[in-house]
mmCIF file of C-alpha atoms in Angstrom:
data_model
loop_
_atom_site.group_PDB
_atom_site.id
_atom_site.type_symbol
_atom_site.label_atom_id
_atom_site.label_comp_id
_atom_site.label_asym_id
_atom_site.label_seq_id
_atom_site.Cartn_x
_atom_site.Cartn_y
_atom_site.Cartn_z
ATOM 1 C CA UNK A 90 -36.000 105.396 61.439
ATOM 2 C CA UNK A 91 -36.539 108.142 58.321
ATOM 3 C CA UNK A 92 -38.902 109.848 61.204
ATOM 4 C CA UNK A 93 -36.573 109.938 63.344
ATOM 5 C CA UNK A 94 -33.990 111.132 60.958
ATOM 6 C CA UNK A 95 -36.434 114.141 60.182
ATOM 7 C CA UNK A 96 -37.233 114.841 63.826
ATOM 8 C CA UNK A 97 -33.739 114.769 65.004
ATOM 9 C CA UNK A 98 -31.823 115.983 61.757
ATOM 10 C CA UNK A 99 -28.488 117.434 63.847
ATOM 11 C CA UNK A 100 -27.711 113.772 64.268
ATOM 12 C CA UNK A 101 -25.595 112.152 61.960
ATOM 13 C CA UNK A 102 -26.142 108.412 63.218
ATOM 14 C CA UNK A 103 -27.459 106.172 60.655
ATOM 15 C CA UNK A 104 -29.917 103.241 60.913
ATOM 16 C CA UNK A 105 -27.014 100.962 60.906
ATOM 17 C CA UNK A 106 -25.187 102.686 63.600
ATOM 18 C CA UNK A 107 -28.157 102.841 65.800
ATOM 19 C CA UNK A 108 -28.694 99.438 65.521
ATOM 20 C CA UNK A 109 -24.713 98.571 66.183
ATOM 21 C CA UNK A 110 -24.509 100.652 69.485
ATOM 22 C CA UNK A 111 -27.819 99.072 70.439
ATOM 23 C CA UNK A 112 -26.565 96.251 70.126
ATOM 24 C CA UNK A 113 -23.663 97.261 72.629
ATOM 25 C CA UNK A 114 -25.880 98.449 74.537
ATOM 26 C CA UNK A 115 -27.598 95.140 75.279
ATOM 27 C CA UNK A 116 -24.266 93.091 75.508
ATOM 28 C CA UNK A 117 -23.596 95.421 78.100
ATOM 29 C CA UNK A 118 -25.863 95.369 80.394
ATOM 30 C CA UNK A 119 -26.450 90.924 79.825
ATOM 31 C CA UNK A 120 -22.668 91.207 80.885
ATOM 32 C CA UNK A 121 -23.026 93.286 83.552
ATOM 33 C CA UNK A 122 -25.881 91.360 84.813
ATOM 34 C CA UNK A 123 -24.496 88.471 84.383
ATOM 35 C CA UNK A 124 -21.011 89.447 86.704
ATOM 36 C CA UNK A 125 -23.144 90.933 89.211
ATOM 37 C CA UNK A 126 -25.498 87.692 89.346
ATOM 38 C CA UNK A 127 -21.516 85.362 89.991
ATOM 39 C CA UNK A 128 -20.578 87.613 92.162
ATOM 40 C CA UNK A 129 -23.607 86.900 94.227
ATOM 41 C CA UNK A 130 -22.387 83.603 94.506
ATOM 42 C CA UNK A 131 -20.123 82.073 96.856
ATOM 43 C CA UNK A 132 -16.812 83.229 96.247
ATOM 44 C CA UNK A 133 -14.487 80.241 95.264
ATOM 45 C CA UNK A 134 -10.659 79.975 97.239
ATOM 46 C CA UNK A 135 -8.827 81.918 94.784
ATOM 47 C CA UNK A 136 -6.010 83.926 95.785
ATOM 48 C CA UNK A 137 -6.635 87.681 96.506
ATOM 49 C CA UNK A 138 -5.121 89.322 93.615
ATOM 50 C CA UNK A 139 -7.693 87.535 91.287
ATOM 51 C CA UNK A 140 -10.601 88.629 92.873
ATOM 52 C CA UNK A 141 -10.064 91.823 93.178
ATOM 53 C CA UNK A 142 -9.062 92.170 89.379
ATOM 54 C CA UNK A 143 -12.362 90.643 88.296
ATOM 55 C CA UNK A 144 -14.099 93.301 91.075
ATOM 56 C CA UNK A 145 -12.348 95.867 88.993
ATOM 57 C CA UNK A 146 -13.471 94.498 85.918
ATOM 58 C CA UNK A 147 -16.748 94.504 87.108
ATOM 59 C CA UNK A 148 -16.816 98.056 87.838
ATOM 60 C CA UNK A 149 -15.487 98.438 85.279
ATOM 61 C CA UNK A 150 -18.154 97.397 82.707
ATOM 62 C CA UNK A 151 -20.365 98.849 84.815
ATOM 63 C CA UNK A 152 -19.215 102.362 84.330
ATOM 64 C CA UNK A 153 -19.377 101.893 80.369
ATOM 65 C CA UNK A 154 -22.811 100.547 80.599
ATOM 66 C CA UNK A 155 -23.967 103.556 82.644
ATOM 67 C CA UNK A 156 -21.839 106.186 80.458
ATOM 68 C CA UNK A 157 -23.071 104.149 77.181
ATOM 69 C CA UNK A 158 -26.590 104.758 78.947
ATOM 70 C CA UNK A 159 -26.232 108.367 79.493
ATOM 71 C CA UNK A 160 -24.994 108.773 76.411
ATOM 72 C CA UNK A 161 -27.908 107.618 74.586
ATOM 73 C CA UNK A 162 -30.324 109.385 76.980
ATOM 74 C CA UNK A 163 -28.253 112.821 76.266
ATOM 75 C CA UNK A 164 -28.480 112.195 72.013
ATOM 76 C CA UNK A 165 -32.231 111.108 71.842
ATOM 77 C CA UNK A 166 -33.781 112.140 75.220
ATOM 78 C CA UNK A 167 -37.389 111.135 75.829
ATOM 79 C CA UNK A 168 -37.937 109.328 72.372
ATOM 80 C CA UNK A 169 -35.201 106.378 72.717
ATOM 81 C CA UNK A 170 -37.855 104.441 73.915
ATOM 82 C CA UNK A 171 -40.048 105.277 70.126
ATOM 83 C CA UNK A 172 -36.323 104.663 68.825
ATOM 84 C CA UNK A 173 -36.093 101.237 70.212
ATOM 85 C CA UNK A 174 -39.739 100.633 69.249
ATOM 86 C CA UNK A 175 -39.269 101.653 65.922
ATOM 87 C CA UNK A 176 -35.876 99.828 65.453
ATOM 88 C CA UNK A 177 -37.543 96.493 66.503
ATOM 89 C CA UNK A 178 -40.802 97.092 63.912
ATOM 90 C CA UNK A 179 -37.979 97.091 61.372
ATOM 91 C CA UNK A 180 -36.295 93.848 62.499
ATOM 92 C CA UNK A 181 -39.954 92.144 63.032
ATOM 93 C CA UNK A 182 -41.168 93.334 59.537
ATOM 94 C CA UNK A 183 -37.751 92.251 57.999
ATOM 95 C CA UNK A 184 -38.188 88.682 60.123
ATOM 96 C CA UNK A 185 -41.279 88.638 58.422
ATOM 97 C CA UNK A 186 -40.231 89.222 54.880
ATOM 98 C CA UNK A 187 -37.322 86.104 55.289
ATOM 99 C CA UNK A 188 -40.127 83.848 56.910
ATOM 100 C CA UNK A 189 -42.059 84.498 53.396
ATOM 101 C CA UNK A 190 -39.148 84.592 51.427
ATOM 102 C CA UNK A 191 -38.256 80.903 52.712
ATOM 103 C CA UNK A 192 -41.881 79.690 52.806
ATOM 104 C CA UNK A 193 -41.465 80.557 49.092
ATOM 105 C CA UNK A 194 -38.272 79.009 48.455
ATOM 106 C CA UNK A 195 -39.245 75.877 51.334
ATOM 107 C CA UNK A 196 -42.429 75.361 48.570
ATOM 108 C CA UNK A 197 -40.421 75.532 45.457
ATOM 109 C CA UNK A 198 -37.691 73.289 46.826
ATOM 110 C CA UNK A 199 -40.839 70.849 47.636
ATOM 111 C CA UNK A 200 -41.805 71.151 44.659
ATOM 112 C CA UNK A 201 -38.433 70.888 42.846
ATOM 113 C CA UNK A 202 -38.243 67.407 45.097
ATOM 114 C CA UNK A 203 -41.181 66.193 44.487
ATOM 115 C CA UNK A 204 -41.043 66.971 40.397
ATOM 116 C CA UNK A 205 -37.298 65.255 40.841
ATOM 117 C CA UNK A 206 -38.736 62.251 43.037
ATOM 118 C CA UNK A 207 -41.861 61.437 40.079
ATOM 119 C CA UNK A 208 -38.267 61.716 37.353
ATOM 120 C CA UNK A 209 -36.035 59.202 39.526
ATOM 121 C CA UNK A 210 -38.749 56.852 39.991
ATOM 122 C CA UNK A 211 -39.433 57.035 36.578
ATOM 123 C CA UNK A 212 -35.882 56.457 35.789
ATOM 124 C CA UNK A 213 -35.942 53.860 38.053
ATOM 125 C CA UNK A 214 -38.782 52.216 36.561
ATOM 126 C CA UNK A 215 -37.445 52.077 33.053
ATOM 127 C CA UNK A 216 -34.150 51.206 34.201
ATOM 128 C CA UNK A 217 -35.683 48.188 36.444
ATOM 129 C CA UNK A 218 -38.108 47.405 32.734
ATOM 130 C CA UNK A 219 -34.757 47.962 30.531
ATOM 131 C CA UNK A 220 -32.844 45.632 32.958
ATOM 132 C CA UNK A 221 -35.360 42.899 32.466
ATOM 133 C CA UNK A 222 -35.210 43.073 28.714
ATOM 134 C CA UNK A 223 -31.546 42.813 28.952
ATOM 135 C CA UNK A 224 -31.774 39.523 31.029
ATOM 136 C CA UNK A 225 -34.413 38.663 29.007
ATOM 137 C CA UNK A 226 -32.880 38.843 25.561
ATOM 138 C CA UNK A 227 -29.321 37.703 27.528
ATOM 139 C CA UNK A 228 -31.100 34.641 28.653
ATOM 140 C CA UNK A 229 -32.320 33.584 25.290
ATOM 141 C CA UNK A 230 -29.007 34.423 23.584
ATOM 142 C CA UNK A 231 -27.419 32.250 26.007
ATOM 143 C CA UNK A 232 -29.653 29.615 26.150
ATOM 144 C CA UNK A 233 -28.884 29.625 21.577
ATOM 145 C CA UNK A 234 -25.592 29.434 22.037
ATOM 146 C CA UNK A 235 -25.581 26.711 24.571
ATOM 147 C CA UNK A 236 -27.829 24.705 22.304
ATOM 148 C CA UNK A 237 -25.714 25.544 19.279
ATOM 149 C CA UNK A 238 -22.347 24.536 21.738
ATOM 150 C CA UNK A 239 -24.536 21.409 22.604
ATOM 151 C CA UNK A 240 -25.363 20.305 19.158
ATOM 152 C CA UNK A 241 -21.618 21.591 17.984
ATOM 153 C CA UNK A 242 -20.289 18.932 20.786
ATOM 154 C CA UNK A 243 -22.284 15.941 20.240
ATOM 155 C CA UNK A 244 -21.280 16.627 16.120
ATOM 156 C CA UNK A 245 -18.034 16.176 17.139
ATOM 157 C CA UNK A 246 -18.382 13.528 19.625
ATOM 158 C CA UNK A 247 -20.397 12.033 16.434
ATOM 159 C CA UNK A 248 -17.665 12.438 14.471
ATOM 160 C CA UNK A 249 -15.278 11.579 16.915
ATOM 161 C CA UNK A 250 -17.106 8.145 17.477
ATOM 162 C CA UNK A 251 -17.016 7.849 13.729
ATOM 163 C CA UNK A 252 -13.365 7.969 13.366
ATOM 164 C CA UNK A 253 -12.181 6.181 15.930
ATOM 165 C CA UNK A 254 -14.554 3.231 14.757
ATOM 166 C CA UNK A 255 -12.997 3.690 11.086
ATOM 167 C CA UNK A 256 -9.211 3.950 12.685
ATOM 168 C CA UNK A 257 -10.108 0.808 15.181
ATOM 169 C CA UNK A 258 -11.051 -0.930 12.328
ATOM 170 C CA UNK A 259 -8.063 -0.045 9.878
ATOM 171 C CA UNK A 260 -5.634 -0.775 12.768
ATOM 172 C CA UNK A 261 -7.192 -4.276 13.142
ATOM 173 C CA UNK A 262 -6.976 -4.785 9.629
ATOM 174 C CA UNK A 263 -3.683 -4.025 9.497
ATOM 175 C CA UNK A 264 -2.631 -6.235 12.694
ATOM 176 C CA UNK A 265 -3.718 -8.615 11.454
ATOM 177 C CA UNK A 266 -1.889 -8.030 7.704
ATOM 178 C CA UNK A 267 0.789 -7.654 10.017
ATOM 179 C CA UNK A 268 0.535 -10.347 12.119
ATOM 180 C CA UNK A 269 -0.278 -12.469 8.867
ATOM 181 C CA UNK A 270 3.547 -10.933 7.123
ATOM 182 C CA UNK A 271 4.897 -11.982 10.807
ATOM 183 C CA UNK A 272 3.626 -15.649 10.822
ATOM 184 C CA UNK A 273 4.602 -16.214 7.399
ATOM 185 C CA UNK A 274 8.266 -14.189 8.039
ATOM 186 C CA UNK A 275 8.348 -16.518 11.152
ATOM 187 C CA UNK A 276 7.568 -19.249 9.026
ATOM 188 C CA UNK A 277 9.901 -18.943 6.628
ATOM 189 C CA UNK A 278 12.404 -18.016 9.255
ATOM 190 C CA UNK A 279 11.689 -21.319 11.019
ATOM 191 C CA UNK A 280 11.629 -23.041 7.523
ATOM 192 C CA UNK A 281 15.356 -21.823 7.185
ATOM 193 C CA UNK A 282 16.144 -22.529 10.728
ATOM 194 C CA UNK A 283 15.007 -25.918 10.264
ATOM 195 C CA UNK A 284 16.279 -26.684 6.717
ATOM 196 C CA UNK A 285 19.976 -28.209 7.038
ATOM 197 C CA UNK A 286 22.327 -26.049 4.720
ATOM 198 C CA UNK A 287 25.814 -24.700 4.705
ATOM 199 C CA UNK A 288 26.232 -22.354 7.232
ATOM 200 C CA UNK A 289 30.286 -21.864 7.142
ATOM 201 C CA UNK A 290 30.939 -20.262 3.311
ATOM 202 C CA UNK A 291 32.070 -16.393 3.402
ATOM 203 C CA UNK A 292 32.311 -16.637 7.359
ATOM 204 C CA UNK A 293 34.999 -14.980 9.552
ATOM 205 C CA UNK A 294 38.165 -17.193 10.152
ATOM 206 C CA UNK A 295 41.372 -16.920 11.885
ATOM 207 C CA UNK A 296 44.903 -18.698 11.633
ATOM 208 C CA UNK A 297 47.863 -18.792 13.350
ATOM 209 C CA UNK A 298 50.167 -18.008 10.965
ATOM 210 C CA UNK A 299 49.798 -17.450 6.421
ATOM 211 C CA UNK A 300 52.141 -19.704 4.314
ATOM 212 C CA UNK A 301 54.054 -16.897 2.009
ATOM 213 C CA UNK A 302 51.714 -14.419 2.773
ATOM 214 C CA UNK A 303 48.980 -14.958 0.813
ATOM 215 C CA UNK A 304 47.332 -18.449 1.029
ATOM 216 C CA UNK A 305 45.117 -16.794 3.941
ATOM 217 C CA UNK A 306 42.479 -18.711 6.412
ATOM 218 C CA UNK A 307 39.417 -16.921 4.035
ATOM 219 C CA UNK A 308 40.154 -19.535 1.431
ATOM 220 C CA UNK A 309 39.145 -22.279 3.501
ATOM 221 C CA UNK A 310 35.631 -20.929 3.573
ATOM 222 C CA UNK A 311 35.659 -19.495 -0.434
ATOM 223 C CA UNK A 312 33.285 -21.855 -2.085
ATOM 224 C CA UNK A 313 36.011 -23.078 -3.533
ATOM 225 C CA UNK A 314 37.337 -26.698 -3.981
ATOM 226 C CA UNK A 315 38.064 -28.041 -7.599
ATOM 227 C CA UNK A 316 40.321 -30.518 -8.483
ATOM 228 C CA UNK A 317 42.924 -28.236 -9.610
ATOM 229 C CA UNK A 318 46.516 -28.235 -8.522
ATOM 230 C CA UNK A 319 46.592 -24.235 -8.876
ATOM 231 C CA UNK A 320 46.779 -23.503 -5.246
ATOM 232 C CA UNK A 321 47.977 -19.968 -6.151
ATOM 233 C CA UNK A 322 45.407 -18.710 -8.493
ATOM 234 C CA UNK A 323 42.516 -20.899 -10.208
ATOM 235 C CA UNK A 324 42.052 -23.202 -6.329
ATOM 236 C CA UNK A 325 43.783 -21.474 -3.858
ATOM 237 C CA UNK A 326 44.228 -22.967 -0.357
ATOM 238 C CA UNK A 327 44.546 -22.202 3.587
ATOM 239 C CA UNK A 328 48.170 -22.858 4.555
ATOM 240 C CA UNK A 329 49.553 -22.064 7.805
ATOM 241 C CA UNK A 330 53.630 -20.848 7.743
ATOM 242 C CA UNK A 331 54.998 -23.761 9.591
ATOM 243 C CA UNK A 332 55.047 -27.341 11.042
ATOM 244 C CA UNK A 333 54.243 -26.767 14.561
ATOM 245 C CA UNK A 334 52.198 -28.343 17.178
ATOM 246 C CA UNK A 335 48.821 -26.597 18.952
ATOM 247 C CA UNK A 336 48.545 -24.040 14.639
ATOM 248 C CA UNK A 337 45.351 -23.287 14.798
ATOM 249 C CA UNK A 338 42.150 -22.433 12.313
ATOM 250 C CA UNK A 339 38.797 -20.914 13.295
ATOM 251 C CA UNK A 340 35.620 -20.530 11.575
ATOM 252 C CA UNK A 341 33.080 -18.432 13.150
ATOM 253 C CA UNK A 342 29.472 -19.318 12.306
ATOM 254 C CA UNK A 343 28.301 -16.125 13.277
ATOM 255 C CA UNK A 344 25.505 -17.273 15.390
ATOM 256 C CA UNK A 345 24.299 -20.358 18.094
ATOM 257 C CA UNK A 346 23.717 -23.291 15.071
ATOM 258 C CA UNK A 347 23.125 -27.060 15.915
ATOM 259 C CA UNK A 348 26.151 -28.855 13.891
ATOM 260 C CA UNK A 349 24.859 -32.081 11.719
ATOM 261 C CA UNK A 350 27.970 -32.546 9.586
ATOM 262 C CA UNK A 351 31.644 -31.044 8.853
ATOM 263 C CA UNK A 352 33.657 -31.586 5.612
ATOM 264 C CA UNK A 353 36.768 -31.217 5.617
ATOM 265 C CA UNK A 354 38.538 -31.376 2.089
ATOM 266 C CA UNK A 355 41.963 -32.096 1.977
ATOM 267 C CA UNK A 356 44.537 -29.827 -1.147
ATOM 268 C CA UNK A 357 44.652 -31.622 -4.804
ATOM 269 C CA UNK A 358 47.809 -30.842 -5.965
ATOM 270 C CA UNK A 359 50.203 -33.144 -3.178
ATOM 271 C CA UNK A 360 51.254 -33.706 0.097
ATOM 272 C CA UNK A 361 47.930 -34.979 1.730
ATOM 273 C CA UNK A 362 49.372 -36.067 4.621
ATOM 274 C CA UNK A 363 50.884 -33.099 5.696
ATOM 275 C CA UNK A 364 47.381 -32.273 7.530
ATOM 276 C CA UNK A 365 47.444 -35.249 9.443
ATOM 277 C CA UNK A 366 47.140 -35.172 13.395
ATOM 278 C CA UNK A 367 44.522 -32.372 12.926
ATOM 279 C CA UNK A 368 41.355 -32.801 15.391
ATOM 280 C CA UNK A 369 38.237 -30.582 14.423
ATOM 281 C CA UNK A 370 35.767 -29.186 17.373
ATOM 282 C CA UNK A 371 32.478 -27.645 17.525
ATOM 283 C CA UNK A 372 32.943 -25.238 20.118
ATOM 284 C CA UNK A 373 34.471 -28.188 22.978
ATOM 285 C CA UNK A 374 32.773 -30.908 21.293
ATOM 286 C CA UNK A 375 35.090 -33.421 19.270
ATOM 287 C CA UNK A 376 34.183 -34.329 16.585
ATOM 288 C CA UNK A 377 36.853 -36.144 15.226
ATOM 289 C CA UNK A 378 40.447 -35.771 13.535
ATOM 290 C CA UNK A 379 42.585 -36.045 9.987
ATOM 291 C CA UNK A 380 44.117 -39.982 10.674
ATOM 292 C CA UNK A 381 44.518 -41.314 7.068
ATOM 293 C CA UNK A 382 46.070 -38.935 4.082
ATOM 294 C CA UNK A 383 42.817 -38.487 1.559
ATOM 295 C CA UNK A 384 40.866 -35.773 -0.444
ATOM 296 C CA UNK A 385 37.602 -35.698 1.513
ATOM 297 C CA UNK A 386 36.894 -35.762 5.261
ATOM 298 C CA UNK A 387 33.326 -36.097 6.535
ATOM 299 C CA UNK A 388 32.774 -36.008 10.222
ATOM 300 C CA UNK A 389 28.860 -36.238 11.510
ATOM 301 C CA UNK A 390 28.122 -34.513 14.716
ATOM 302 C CA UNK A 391 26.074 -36.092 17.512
ATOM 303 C CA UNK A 392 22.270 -35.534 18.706
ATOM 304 C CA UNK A 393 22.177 -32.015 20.242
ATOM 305 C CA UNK A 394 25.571 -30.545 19.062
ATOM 306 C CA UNK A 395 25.442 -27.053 19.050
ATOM 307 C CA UNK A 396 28.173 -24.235 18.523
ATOM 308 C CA UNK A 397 29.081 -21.000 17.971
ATOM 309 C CA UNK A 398 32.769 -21.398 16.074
ATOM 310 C CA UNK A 399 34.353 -25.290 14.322
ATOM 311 C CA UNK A 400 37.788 -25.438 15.370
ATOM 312 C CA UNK A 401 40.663 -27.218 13.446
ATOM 313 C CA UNK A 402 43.702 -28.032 15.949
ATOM 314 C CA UNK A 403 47.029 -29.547 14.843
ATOM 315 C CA UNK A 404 47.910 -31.897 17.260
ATOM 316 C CA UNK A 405 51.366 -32.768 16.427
ATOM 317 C CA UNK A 406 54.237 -31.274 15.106
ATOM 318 C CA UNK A 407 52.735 -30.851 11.529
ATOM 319 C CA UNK A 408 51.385 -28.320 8.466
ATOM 320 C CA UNK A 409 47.728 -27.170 8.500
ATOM 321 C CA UNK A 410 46.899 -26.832 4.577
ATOM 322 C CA UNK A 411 43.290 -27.433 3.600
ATOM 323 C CA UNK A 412 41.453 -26.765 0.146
ATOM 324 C CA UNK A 413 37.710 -26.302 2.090
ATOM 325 C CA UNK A 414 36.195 -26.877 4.812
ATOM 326 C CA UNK A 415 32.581 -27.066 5.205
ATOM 327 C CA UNK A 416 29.540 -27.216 8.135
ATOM 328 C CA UNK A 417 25.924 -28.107 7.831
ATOM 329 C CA UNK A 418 23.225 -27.567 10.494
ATOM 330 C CA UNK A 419 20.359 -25.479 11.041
ATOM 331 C CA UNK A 420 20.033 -22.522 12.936
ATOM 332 C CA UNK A 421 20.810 -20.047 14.069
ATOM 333 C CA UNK A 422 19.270 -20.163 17.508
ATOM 334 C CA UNK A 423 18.955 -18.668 20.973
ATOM 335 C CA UNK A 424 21.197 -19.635 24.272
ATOM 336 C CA UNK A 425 18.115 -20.617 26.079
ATOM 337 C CA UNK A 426 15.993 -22.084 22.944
ATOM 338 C CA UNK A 427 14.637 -25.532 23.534
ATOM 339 C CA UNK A 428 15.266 -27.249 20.201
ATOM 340 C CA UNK A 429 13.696 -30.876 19.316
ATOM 341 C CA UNK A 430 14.745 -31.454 15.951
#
């Protein structure tokens, strides 16, 4: 193109331009040739108006292919031809140069790939090797600490055992202290059950009516029955506070007792037979009544009397005054309790 340049210096066109409006050039006429090779073909039904605006536009590019043509012939003449030539050694030796360049470039990236295939399987390899010491060391660490857990656990189950063993054996020890205290606390409890006494002193009682106000049913269960005439201080009495039929005077055991004996003793002072008509019951059970004016009363029970409260009930128009009255029996006992003695 620099030949050129020199041969034909009134031209101002560059390399670059050359090349552009050869370019044209060439789009030209493959467009024009390839309108002109449709319009060989069958024409397809399109409406008139169409067809004859491509036919202009195929003239059309015709005419600027021809002047384009012309107008090249007219600037370079006979040497467009050496033009063309020379404009395609160009391109070939510049094709050339790239098809080095990337041979160049295509080897180093080979060899860039290659360098960087040997590094990732060497990678690879130490990783795989440095994975394998892991689960290697891992495996052994584990494995200690599950021998260590093991050991650990059957210590404690040891220990465990141990203990329990040393608690079973305390616990029976003490059942059976235990179960020794409660035989000989049943013992004694059936001892006392069995073992007639006085089971009436310091009980709850109840009366009708109090003579004066103060000789109240509690004294008939006091502990207290002298000989003295001091019914208002040293030996006080029960009295009730008038002679009347159906006075009444409870004494609540406190519990289910079987009744052997009730005493029933009579005031000191005078007037012994004030007390007579009184009947005395265990529970519903009579078991007997004040007949005869005396100090002392003594009224056994049956077999297989048993009660909860001793009842004293005047049965005629009379006074209730008593200095004690006492019950004997054994006890106490349950509702359902089979009792032989």
């Amino acid at each position: 193109s620099s030949g050129i340049n020199a041969e034909y210096g009134e031209l101002s066109l560059t390399s670059s331009e050359m090349k552009v409006m050869l370019l044209q050039i060439t789009l030209l006429s493959w467009f024009t040739n390839v309108l002109c090779a449709q319009s060989d073909v069958a024409p397809d039904p399109a409406p008139t108006s169409l067809r004859d605006e491509v036919a202009a536009l195929k003239e059309q590019l015709r005419e600027e292919s021809l002047n384009l043509r012309e107008e090249m012939n007219s600037l370079f003449g006979d040497n467009l031809s050496n033009l063309l030539l020379l404009q395609v050694i160009d391109l070939i030796k510049e094709v050339k140069d790239m098809q080095g360049l990337s041979q160049v470039q295509g080897q180093k990236i080979e060899d860039m790939e290659s360098k960087l295939a040997e590094k990732i399987e060497g990678m690879e390899s130490k990783l795989v090797e440095g994975f394998k010491e892991l689960e290697t060391t891992q495996a052994e660490i584990n494995k200690k600490r599950e021998s260590k857990l093991i050991e650990t656990i059957e210590e404690m189950e040891s220990r465990l055992v141990d203990n329990i063993e040393v608690a079973e054996s305390k616990l029976s020890n003490d059942m059976r202290q235990v179960g020794s205290k409660v035989a000989k606390v049943d013992n004694k409890i059936e001892v006392r059950r069995s073992e007639l006494r006085l089971i009436s002193q310091q009980k709850l009682t109840w009366q009708n009516s109090t003579y004066g106000g103060k000789l109240f049913s509690e004294y008939a269960v006091d502990g207290v029955y002298t000989g003295s005439g001091d019914i208002w201080g040293l030996n006080p009495i029960q009295h009730m506070g008038g002679n009347q039929r159906n006075f009444m005077l409870i004494i609540d055991l406190g519990g289910f007792f079987k009744i052997h004996m009730v005493k029933v003793w009579n005031r000191a002072d005078c007037c012994q037979s004030q007390s007579l008509g009184v009947m005395v019951y265990a529970d519903e059970e009579l078991l007997g009544s004040l007949n005869e004016a005396k100090l002392l009363y003594d009224f056994k029970a049956n077999d297989h009397v048993y009660a909860r409260k001793i009842y004293l009930k005047q049965g005629i128009p009379n006074w209730l005054n008593l200095r004690e009255v006492q019950v004997f029996g054994t006890g106490p006992y349950g509702e359902g309790e089979e009792i032989d003695t």
